[in-house]
Every structure is written in structure tokens, then in C-alpha cells.
Amino acid sequence: MATDNQSKILGVVVFARHGDRQGFYQDPETYTASSTVITPLGETQEFALGSLLRSLYLNASAPTYVQGIANSDSLFQPNQVIVRADAGGEGGVIFDSAVALTQGLWPVTPRASTQLANGTNVTSPLGGYQYVPIESVEPNQDVSLEGFTSCNTFDNHTEAFYASPAFQQKASEAAQFLEDLKPYMDGRPVTLQNMWNIFDYMNVQSIHNATFANTLPTGYLARARDLANWHEYNVFSDNSVSGIGNIAFRTMLPSVLTAVQRIANASDPLKLHYSAIAYKPFLSLFNMTGVVADGALPPTIVNYAASVVLEIHQPASATEPVLRFTFKNGTDDAAFRTYPMRFAGWDGSADTDVPLSTFVRAFEPAAVNTTLQWCNVCGQTQARGCAGLLSGATVRVDKFGGDISPVGAGFLGAGLTIAVLGAALGVLLFLGLLTFGKGKRALSKGKLGKRDHVELQSATNSITKEAV
């Protein structure tokens, strides 16, 4: 089936990288990151991206207008939009980027006003600023946007890559170039393992430091970027969709799959779901969806303010909604481009639009749906609440010589409750406080007064399952 150009867009799921920022360091083995701050350039990049998204999806006269969404002549409608921002690595850069992008999507307007009882008109600050709620996703409370940090099995995956023959060969090939870089690195370790930090330092300095930019030999930044691209794609990808190398996007899948299905549901008001993230999930997303398979979209670190938009279309010629993958690599691209996906059950050769059920069916098994599941997948027993979650998932009773599952624990709790209740009834019967028989009631003189019954309360065993 060819792409249906007469289809209507039901809604969009947006992923966007943060904008330009100041210097930054992340551990090449664990990817724990230092804090940094966004720059005015970064804020401008994000605002421009938001403005472009507005022109595409909120403009009622545009062919890509999202059907039913409050258009650019209307005020922001919170029940139609979800905005989430990674609040982990890089400090507040990603959250601030989300603020700037939403300013572009829903700019100031005189419509953001109200009339008081006395007839006075009051407009929101800054000429009608629209306040868009943004969920700050803290990694220690929610792993969905940063599932790769504190993940032991992912760290093992990274170490295995560094020890691989392919890595050793690449290090040998790059040895002379890395040696030539040392005079420009201000004492930083110049190794292939540290390649991301080398490139990022060079990139930041090339943007903000005129002396560095004018001194660095021609071609050095491009060569460093090529090595960093190879390095990062191999870290944040895997041969299997469910492989640990894809953990950066696997933890995002539950919210993504829920969003596309909600958008396809005509009775649900959701129209736009936006996740503000770092570059890592993009690499896993590219790998899992196979958009890099034909080389049209290279497996590279996305630029600042790069964005993927998953458009959910209702074709004119079919009843089932379809999903379309579009991408814009920051300011390098003037517009979004459509790329075919290739994954198990879909080869993408005949159509860029994937039936929604095919997409959901393919990626549901790879999703990491709860923090407890993440603890098990990542081999983590302490961080991010795993200690409590794992201890709550299994109750150890030495008397039985093994572990009892949550279901077994429930039966055990019920049995203990019945036993305690029986013992209590026995005591009451023995003391004469309770009898059985027709029309007979026993009262405790001077203790129960005029009450004619005894209430026995018990706490039942309960297992709480984490909800996402």
C-alpha cells in the first residue's frame, strides 16, 4: 500500500533533543552526567522548533493540521496535550528546552485574559503568556526517560563493547588522530573510550570560543564527530530489539505506545504527546525502528533541537490508523522528512506508513513497563528504589525453605488471618463473652455496657503493585 496523501492526522507523538548548552561531562562507562545550563542560543533553537511544530500541526489551514486540536487561533487546551521532560543528566537543560519549545507552540496571546466582575480586563503576564504544564521526570522516581543510568547490565554491555575486537581496531585506526588532538583538549583524556566527551568539548568550544574555533585545524571537528557517532551508536543500540543496548528507548516505550493508542481512540481527547530528552534515546529509537537500515538516515548523534515526530494518520482508504516516522535534524534540516521503518513484521519497502496494530504488536514485548521490571532487567538491587521493590516482590519464609511469590504470600496472609480470628473467637467463648445459639446473647458485666456485639478487626496481607 502506497502512502496515503489524503489521510487526516489524528495526533502526534513528539521527541525533541534539548537546545545548545554550556560544557558538560558524562562518565564513559556509566553515563552519569554533570550539570550544565542552557544558552540563549539553545532557547532560541527550541522556540523555533516549537514554532515550526505549531505551523504544521496547529494551523487549521495546513494539510498536516491535527484534527480536533485547539488551533493556533485558540488557547492551549491541557486535556489535549502531555509534556514530559527528563530532569536527570545535564541538570535543567532539558526541562528549560521544553519550556522554550512550548513557548513556540503556544506563544503569548491577548486571548489569555479574563474579565472581572467589576468589568476590568486582565491579561496574563508578558502580554498573554500561556502556561503549559510540564512533567519533570526525576530518574530516581521514574526511569522512563533515563533508563540507561544506574543500569548494571547496560554498564556491562558498554564494557563489553570497549573490550571488543571492533573497538580495538577502531582505536588503532584513530590513534594518530587522537594524538594530534591532545594540544587542543586542555588536558582531557584523549582516548576512543572518552570520545563523546572529546567531541562535545570541541563542539561547545567551536560554538562559543572564537579563539578555539579559529585555532582548531580544518576537518578536526568533523573527524571527531564521526568517531563519536560510531562510539555512541554502538553503545546505545543492540542486535535485538529487546537487547539491553536499547534500554534508553525501551523504558520510553510504555508512554509512547499508550500515547499512540490514546490518540487513535476517537473518544480520547489526547492529540499531542511531547517528550523532551537527551540524544541517547534517539539512537536506540533509530536502531529499534530500523530507520537507519537503508542509509538514508545515518546512525548519528542528533543535533541540538533535533526532533522525531510520529504522526498518527487516519487513511481515507482504510479503517485502521497508521503511523508515519518523520525526522528533522536540528538546524541542519529546513523541514521534517519521512523515513521508512524496518522491523520484525514490517519491511518498509512498499510503504512508509505502518498499521498501528503492527507497530504496537512489534514493540510491546520490548517495553520496560515498571520500575520493578527495570530493576530486574538492569540487575539493580539498590538504586532507584529497587531494594524496596524487590523485597516487596518476594516474601522469604525460612520455615518453608524457600521464597514465596506474591500470590503465595497472599494465601499465607489469609491463612494466618483465619488462624488468628479462630483463636480470638476461642478466647471469647472460653470467657463467656460470646456464645452461639438461637436468641442467646452474652454480655460482659461492667465492660461492654449496653453493646450487644463484639467487633473483631484484622489487617489482611496486601501486596502493592507499582502502577505506571
Coordinates of C-alpha atoms in Angstrom, one line a residue:
M1 CA 0.0 0.0 0.0
A2 CA 1.4 3.4 -1.0
T3 CA 1.5 6.3 1.4
D4 CA -2.0 7.8 1.6
N5 CA -1.6 11.6 1.0
Q6 CA -5.3 12.1 1.6
S7 CA -5.1 10.9 5.1
K8 CA -6.0 13.0 8.2
I9 CA -3.7 13.4 11.1
L10 CA -5.3 12.3 14.4
G11 CA -2.4 13.4 16.6
V12 CA 1.4 13.4 17.0
V13 CA 4.0 11.9 19.4
V14 CA 7.0 14.3 19.5
F15 CA 10.5 13.6 20.7
A16 CA 12.9 16.6 20.8
R17 CA 16.5 16.9 22.0
H18 CA 17.4 19.9 24.1
G19 CA 19.0 23.0 22.7
D20 CA 22.5 24.3 22.8
R21 CA 24.1 24.3 26.3
Q22 CA 27.4 25.0 28.1
G23 CA 30.1 22.5 28.7
F24 CA 29.2 19.1 30.1
Y25 CA 30.8 15.8 31.1
Q26 CA 29.5 12.2 31.3
D27 CA 31.2 9.1 32.6
P28 CA 32.1 7.0 29.5
E29 CA 31.4 3.8 31.5
T30 CA 28.2 4.6 33.4
Y31 CA 26.9 7.7 31.5
T32 CA 26.2 9.5 34.8
A33 CA 26.4 13.2 33.9
S34 CA 27.4 16.5 35.3
S35 CA 25.1 19.5 35.5
T36 CA 25.1 22.3 32.9
V37 CA 22.9 25.2 31.7
I38 CA 21.1 26.0 28.5
T39 CA 22.3 29.0 26.5
P40 CA 20.2 31.8 24.8
L41 CA 21.1 30.0 21.5
G42 CA 19.6 26.8 22.8
E43 CA 16.4 28.6 23.9
T44 CA 16.1 30.2 20.5
Q45 CA 16.6 26.8 18.8
E46 CA 13.8 25.2 20.8
F47 CA 11.5 28.1 20.4
A48 CA 12.0 27.9 16.6
L49 CA 11.2 24.2 16.7
G50 CA 8.1 24.8 18.7
S51 CA 7.0 27.5 16.2
L52 CA 7.6 25.1 13.3
L53 CA 5.5 22.4 15.0
R54 CA 2.8 25.0 15.6
S55 CA 2.7 25.9 11.9
L56 CA 2.5 22.2 10.9
Y57 CA 0.1 20.8 13.4
L58 CA -1.9 23.6 15.0
N59 CA -2.6 25.6 11.8
A60 CA -6.1 24.8 10.7
S61 CA -5.3 25.6 7.0
A62 CA -2.2 23.3 6.9
P63 CA -2.5 19.9 5.3
T64 CA -0.8 18.4 8.4
Y65 CA -3.2 20.0 10.8
V66 CA -4.1 17.7 13.7
Q67 CA -7.8 17.1 13.5
G68 CA -9.7 18.4 16.5
I69 CA -6.8 20.1 18.3
A70 CA -7.2 23.6 19.6
N71 CA -5.8 25.5 16.6
S72 CA -3.4 28.5 16.5
D73 CA -6.4 30.9 16.9
S74 CA -7.3 29.2 20.2
L75 CA -5.9 29.0 23.7
F76 CA -3.9 26.0 24.9
Q77 CA -6.2 23.1 26.0
P78 CA -4.5 21.0 28.7
N79 CA -6.6 17.9 28.2
Q80 CA -5.3 17.6 24.6
V81 CA -1.6 17.7 25.5
I82 CA 1.0 15.8 27.6
V83 CA 4.5 17.3 28.0
R84 CA 7.3 15.4 29.8
A85 CA 10.9 16.4 30.4
D86 CA 13.9 14.5 31.5
A87 CA 15.2 16.1 34.8
G88 CA 18.3 13.9 35.2
G89 CA 21.6 14.3 33.4
E90 CA 22.5 17.8 32.2
G91 CA 20.6 19.5 35.0
G92 CA 17.7 21.7 34.0
V93 CA 18.8 22.0 30.3
I94 CA 16.2 19.6 29.0
F95 CA 13.4 21.0 31.2
D96 CA 14.3 24.5 30.1
S97 CA 14.3 23.4 26.5
A98 CA 10.7 22.1 26.9
V99 CA 9.7 25.5 28.3
A100 CA 11.2 27.2 25.3
L101 CA 9.6 24.8 22.8
T102 CA 6.2 25.1 24.3
Q103 CA 6.5 28.9 24.1
G104 CA 6.9 28.4 20.4
L105 CA 4.0 26.0 20.2
W106 CA 1.7 28.2 22.3
P107 CA 3.0 31.7 22.2
V108 CA 1.7 34.8 24.1
T109 CA -1.8 35.9 23.0
P110 CA -4.2 38.6 24.1
R111 CA -6.8 35.8 24.3
A112 CA -5.1 34.7 27.6
S113 CA -7.3 37.2 29.5
T114 CA -10.3 37.3 31.7
Q115 CA -12.9 39.9 32.7
L116 CA -13.5 40.5 36.4
A117 CA -16.9 41.2 38.0
N118 CA -16.2 44.9 38.0
G119 CA -15.6 44.9 34.3
T120 CA -11.8 45.1 34.4
N121 CA -10.0 43.0 31.7
V122 CA -6.8 41.2 33.0
T123 CA -4.3 39.7 30.6
S124 CA -1.8 37.0 31.6
P125 CA 1.8 38.3 32.2
L126 CA 4.2 39.1 29.3
G127 CA 1.3 40.1 27.1
G128 CA -0.7 36.9 27.4
Y129 CA 1.8 34.1 28.3
Q130 CA 0.3 30.6 28.1
Y131 CA 1.3 28.4 31.0
V132 CA 1.8 24.8 29.7
P133 CA 2.1 22.1 32.4
I134 CA 5.4 20.2 32.1
E135 CA 6.0 17.0 34.0
S136 CA 9.6 16.9 35.4
V137 CA 10.6 13.3 35.2
E138 CA 13.1 12.6 38.0
P139 CA 15.2 9.5 37.2
N140 CA 15.2 8.3 40.9
Q141 CA 11.4 8.3 40.8
D142 CA 10.6 7.4 37.2
V143 CA 13.0 5.5 34.9
S144 CA 11.1 6.1 31.7
L145 CA 13.2 8.9 30.2
E146 CA 16.6 7.9 31.6
G147 CA 16.6 4.1 31.9
F148 CA 20.3 3.8 31.0
T149 CA 21.9 5.3 34.1
S150 CA 22.4 3.0 37.2
C151 CA 21.6 0.1 34.9
N152 CA 24.3 -2.6 35.7
T153 CA 23.6 -4.8 32.7
F154 CA 23.8 -1.7 30.4
D155 CA 27.2 -0.9 32.0
N156 CA 28.3 -4.5 31.3
H157 CA 27.1 -4.0 27.7
T158 CA 29.3 -0.9 27.4
E159 CA 32.3 -2.5 28.9
A160 CA 31.9 -5.5 26.5
F161 CA 31.9 -3.0 23.6
Y162 CA 35.1 -1.4 24.8
A163 CA 36.7 -4.8 25.0
S164 CA 35.5 -6.0 21.6
P165 CA 37.9 -6.5 18.6
A166 CA 35.9 -3.9 16.6
F167 CA 36.6 -1.3 19.3
Q168 CA 40.3 -2.2 19.5
Q169 CA 40.6 -2.0 15.7
K170 CA 38.9 1.4 15.6
A171 CA 41.1 2.7 18.4
S172 CA 44.2 1.6 16.4
E173 CA 42.9 3.3 13.3
A174 CA 42.2 6.6 15.2
A175 CA 45.4 6.5 17.3
Q176 CA 47.3 9.1 15.3
F177 CA 44.3 11.5 15.1
L178 CA 43.7 11.3 18.8
E179 CA 47.4 12.0 19.4
D180 CA 47.1 15.1 17.2
L181 CA 44.1 16.3 19.2
K182 CA 45.9 16.5 22.5
P183 CA 47.2 20.1 22.2
Y184 CA 43.6 21.3 21.8
M185 CA 42.0 19.3 24.6
D186 CA 43.1 21.3 27.7
G187 CA 44.5 18.2 29.5
R188 CA 41.5 16.0 28.9
P189 CA 42.0 12.2 28.4
V190 CA 42.2 11.7 24.6
T191 CA 41.1 8.1 24.1
L192 CA 38.5 6.5 22.0
Q193 CA 36.7 5.4 25.1
N194 CA 36.3 9.1 26.0
M195 CA 35.3 10.1 22.5
W196 CA 31.9 11.5 23.4
N197 CA 33.5 14.0 25.9
I198 CA 36.2 14.9 23.4
F199 CA 33.7 15.7 20.7
D200 CA 31.3 17.5 23.0
Y201 CA 34.2 19.7 24.3
M202 CA 35.3 20.5 20.8
N203 CA 31.7 21.2 19.7
V204 CA 30.9 23.5 22.6
Q205 CA 34.2 25.4 22.2
S206 CA 33.7 25.7 18.4
I207 CA 30.3 27.4 19.0
H208 CA 31.2 29.7 21.9
N209 CA 35.0 30.2 21.9
A210 CA 36.3 32.2 18.9
T211 CA 39.9 31.5 19.8
F212 CA 39.4 27.8 19.8
A213 CA 37.3 27.8 16.7
N214 CA 40.0 29.8 14.8
T215 CA 42.8 27.6 16.1
L216 CA 41.4 24.1 15.5
P217 CA 42.6 22.7 12.2
T218 CA 40.0 22.3 9.4
G219 CA 38.4 18.8 9.5
Y220 CA 39.2 18.0 13.1
L221 CA 35.7 18.6 14.4
A222 CA 34.1 16.6 11.6
R223 CA 36.5 13.7 12.2
A224 CA 35.9 13.8 16.0
R225 CA 32.1 13.8 15.3
D226 CA 32.4 10.7 13.1
L227 CA 34.2 8.8 15.8
A228 CA 31.7 10.0 18.5
N229 CA 28.8 8.9 16.2
W230 CA 30.3 5.4 15.8
H231 CA 31.0 5.2 19.5
E232 CA 27.6 6.3 20.8
Y233 CA 25.5 4.3 18.3
N234 CA 27.3 1.1 19.3
V235 CA 26.7 1.9 23.0
F236 CA 23.0 2.8 22.6
S237 CA 22.0 0.1 20.2
D238 CA 21.7 -3.7 20.1
N239 CA 21.3 -6.6 17.7
S240 CA 18.0 -7.4 19.3
V241 CA 15.0 -5.1 19.8
S242 CA 14.8 -6.3 23.4
G243 CA 18.6 -6.0 23.9
I244 CA 20.0 -4.0 26.8
G245 CA 21.7 -1.7 24.4
N246 CA 18.3 -0.3 23.5
I247 CA 17.3 0.4 27.1
A248 CA 17.3 4.2 26.5
F249 CA 14.1 3.8 24.4
R250 CA 12.7 0.6 25.8
T251 CA 11.8 2.4 29.0
M252 CA 10.1 5.1 26.9
L253 CA 8.0 2.6 25.0
P254 CA 5.1 2.3 27.6
S255 CA 4.3 6.0 27.4
V256 CA 4.8 6.0 23.6
L257 CA 2.6 3.0 22.9
T258 CA -0.1 4.4 25.3
A259 CA 0.0 7.7 23.6
V260 CA -0.4 6.4 20.0
Q261 CA -3.3 4.2 21.1
R262 CA -5.0 7.0 23.0
I263 CA -4.6 9.4 20.0
A264 CA -6.2 6.7 17.8
N265 CA -9.1 6.4 20.1
A266 CA -11.8 8.9 19.0
S267 CA -13.3 9.2 22.5
D268 CA -9.9 10.2 24.0
P269 CA -9.0 14.0 23.9
L270 CA -5.3 13.5 23.6
K271 CA -3.8 15.0 20.5
L272 CA -0.2 15.8 21.2
H273 CA 2.4 13.9 23.4
Y274 CA 5.8 15.5 23.7
S275 CA 8.9 14.1 25.4
A276 CA 11.9 16.4 25.9
I277 CA 15.0 14.1 26.1
A278 CA 18.8 13.8 25.5
Y279 CA 20.4 12.3 22.4
K280 CA 20.6 8.8 23.7
P281 CA 17.0 7.6 23.3
F282 CA 17.2 8.7 19.6
L283 CA 20.0 6.3 18.9
S284 CA 18.0 3.4 20.4
L285 CA 14.8 4.5 18.6
F286 CA 16.7 4.6 15.3
N287 CA 18.1 1.2 15.9
M288 CA 14.8 -0.4 17.0
T289 CA 12.7 1.0 14.2
G290 CA 15.2 0.3 11.5
V291 CA 15.1 3.8 10.0
V292 CA 18.8 3.7 9.6
A293 CA 18.7 0.4 7.7
D294 CA 18.9 1.8 4.1
G295 CA 21.4 4.5 5.0
A296 CA 19.0 7.4 4.2
L297 CA 19.2 8.4 7.8
P298 CA 22.7 7.8 9.2
P299 CA 23.2 6.3 12.7
T300 CA 24.5 9.6 14.2
I301 CA 24.2 11.7 17.3
V302 CA 21.3 14.0 16.6
N303 CA 21.9 17.8 16.7
Y304 CA 20.6 20.2 19.3
A305 CA 16.8 20.7 18.9
A306 CA 16.6 17.7 16.6
S307 CA 13.1 16.1 16.6
V308 CA 11.3 12.9 15.7
V309 CA 7.5 13.2 15.2
L310 CA 5.4 10.0 15.0
E311 CA 2.3 11.1 13.1
I312 CA -0.9 9.0 13.6
H313 CA -2.9 9.2 10.4
Q314 CA -6.4 8.0 9.5
P315 CA -6.1 6.9 5.8
A316 CA -9.0 7.7 3.5
S317 CA -8.8 4.2 2.1
A318 CA -8.6 2.2 5.3
T319 CA -10.3 1.9 8.6
E320 CA -7.1 1.3 10.8
P321 CA -4.9 4.3 11.7
V322 CA -1.3 4.2 10.6
L323 CA 1.9 5.6 12.0
R324 CA 4.4 7.7 10.0
F325 CA 8.0 8.4 11.1
T326 CA 9.3 11.9 10.4
F327 CA 12.6 13.5 11.5
K328 CA 14.3 16.9 11.4
N329 CA 18.0 17.1 12.5
G330 CA 18.0 20.5 14.2
T331 CA 19.0 23.4 12.1
D332 CA 20.7 21.2 9.5
D333 CA 17.3 20.4 8.1
A334 CA 14.8 23.0 6.9
A335 CA 11.9 20.7 7.3
F336 CA 10.8 17.3 8.6
R337 CA 11.4 14.3 6.3
T338 CA 9.6 11.0 6.2
Y339 CA 11.7 7.8 6.7
P340 CA 10.5 4.1 6.2
M341 CA 10.7 1.8 9.2
R342 CA 12.0 -1.7 9.1
F343 CA 11.5 -4.1 12.0
A344 CA 10.2 -7.7 12.6
G345 CA 6.9 -8.0 10.9
W346 CA 7.4 -4.9 8.7
D347 CA 10.0 -4.4 5.9
G348 CA 9.0 -0.8 5.0
S349 CA 9.8 -1.4 1.3
A350 CA 6.4 -0.7 0.0
D351 CA 5.1 1.9 2.4
T352 CA 6.3 4.4 4.9
D353 CA 3.0 4.2 6.9
V354 CA 2.8 1.3 9.4
P355 CA -0.6 0.0 10.6
L356 CA -0.9 1.0 14.2
S357 CA -1.6 -2.6 15.4
T358 CA 1.6 -3.8 13.6
F359 CA 3.7 -1.2 15.4
V360 CA 2.2 -1.9 18.8
R361 CA 2.5 -5.6 18.4
A362 CA 6.1 -5.4 17.4
F363 CA 7.3 -3.2 20.2
E364 CA 5.1 -4.2 23.2
P365 CA 7.4 -7.1 24.1
A366 CA 10.4 -4.8 24.3
A367 CA 8.8 -2.3 26.7
V368 CA 10.0 -2.0 30.2
N369 CA 6.7 -1.2 31.9
T370 CA 7.5 -0.7 35.6
T371 CA 10.4 0.2 37.8
L372 CA 10.4 -3.3 39.3
Q373 CA 10.8 -4.7 35.8
W374 CA 13.6 -2.2 35.2
C375 CA 15.3 -3.4 38.4
N376 CA 15.3 -7.0 37.1
V377 CA 16.3 -6.1 33.5
C378 CA 19.2 -3.9 34.8
G379 CA 20.3 -6.2 37.6
Q380 CA 19.9 -3.4 40.0
T381 CA 19.2 -4.2 43.6
Q382 CA 19.6 -0.9 45.4
A383 CA 19.3 2.3 43.4
R384 CA 16.0 3.9 42.3
G385 CA 14.0 2.2 45.0
C386 CA 14.9 -1.3 43.8
A387 CA 15.8 -2.5 47.3
G388 CA 12.2 -1.9 48.5
L389 CA 10.6 -3.1 45.3
L390 CA 12.5 -6.3 45.2
S391 CA 11.9 -7.1 48.9
G392 CA 8.2 -6.4 48.4
A393 CA 8.0 -8.7 45.4
T394 CA 9.1 -11.8 47.2
V395 CA 8.4 -12.8 50.9
R396 CA 11.0 -15.1 52.3
V397 CA 9.8 -17.5 55.0
D398 CA 12.7 -19.7 56.2
K399 CA 10.2 -22.2 57.7
F400 CA 9.2 -23.2 54.2
G401 CA 12.7 -23.4 53.0
G402 CA 12.3 -21.0 50.0
D403 CA 10.7 -18.0 48.5
I404 CA 7.0 -17.3 48.4
S405 CA 5.7 -15.4 45.4
P406 CA 3.2 -12.5 45.9
V407 CA 0.3 -14.8 45.2
G408 CA 1.6 -17.4 47.7
A409 CA 2.1 -14.6 50.2
G410 CA -1.5 -13.6 49.8
F411 CA -2.7 -17.1 50.6
L412 CA -0.3 -17.3 53.5
G413 CA -1.6 -14.0 54.9
A414 CA -5.2 -15.1 54.5
G415 CA -4.5 -18.3 56.4
L416 CA -2.7 -16.5 59.2
T417 CA -5.7 -14.1 59.5
I418 CA -8.2 -17.0 59.7
A419 CA -6.0 -18.7 62.4
V420 CA -5.8 -15.5 64.5
L421 CA -9.5 -15.0 64.1
G422 CA -10.2 -18.5 65.2
A423 CA -8.0 -18.2 68.3
A424 CA -9.7 -14.9 69.2
L425 CA -13.2 -16.5 69.0
G426 CA -12.0 -19.3 71.1
V427 CA -10.9 -17.0 73.9
L428 CA -14.2 -15.1 73.8
L429 CA -16.1 -18.3 74.0
F430 CA -14.0 -19.5 76.9
L431 CA -14.6 -16.3 78.8
G432 CA -18.3 -16.3 78.1
L433 CA -18.2 -13.1 76.1
L434 CA -19.6 -14.8 73.0
T435 CA -22.0 -17.7 72.6
F436 CA -23.7 -19.4 69.7
G437 CA -27.3 -20.4 69.7
K438 CA -30.8 -19.1 68.9
G439 CA -31.8 -15.9 70.6
K440 CA -28.8 -16.1 73.1
R441 CA -26.6 -13.1 73.7
A442 CA -23.8 -13.0 76.3
L443 CA -22.8 -9.6 77.7
S444 CA -19.8 -8.8 79.9
K445 CA -21.0 -7.2 83.0
G446 CA -19.4 -3.8 83.5
K447 CA -17.3 -4.0 80.4
L448 CA -19.5 -3.8 77.3
G449 CA -22.3 -1.9 78.8
K450 CA -25.4 -1.8 76.5
R451 CA -23.5 -3.0 73.4
D452 CA -24.8 -6.4 72.2
H453 CA -22.0 -7.4 69.9
V454 CA -18.2 -7.7 69.8
E455 CA -16.2 -6.4 66.8
L456 CA -13.1 -8.2 65.8
Q457 CA -10.7 -6.3 63.4
S458 CA -7.8 -7.8 61.4
A459 CA -5.3 -6.4 59.0
T460 CA -5.2 -8.5 55.8
N461 CA -1.9 -9.2 54.0
S462 CA -1.6 -6.9 50.9
I463 CA 0.8 -6.7 48.0
T464 CA 1.0 -3.4 46.3
K465 CA 1.8 -3.5 42.6
E466 CA 3.5 -0.4 41.1
A467 CA 1.4 1.4 38.5
V468 CA 2.9 3.3 35.6

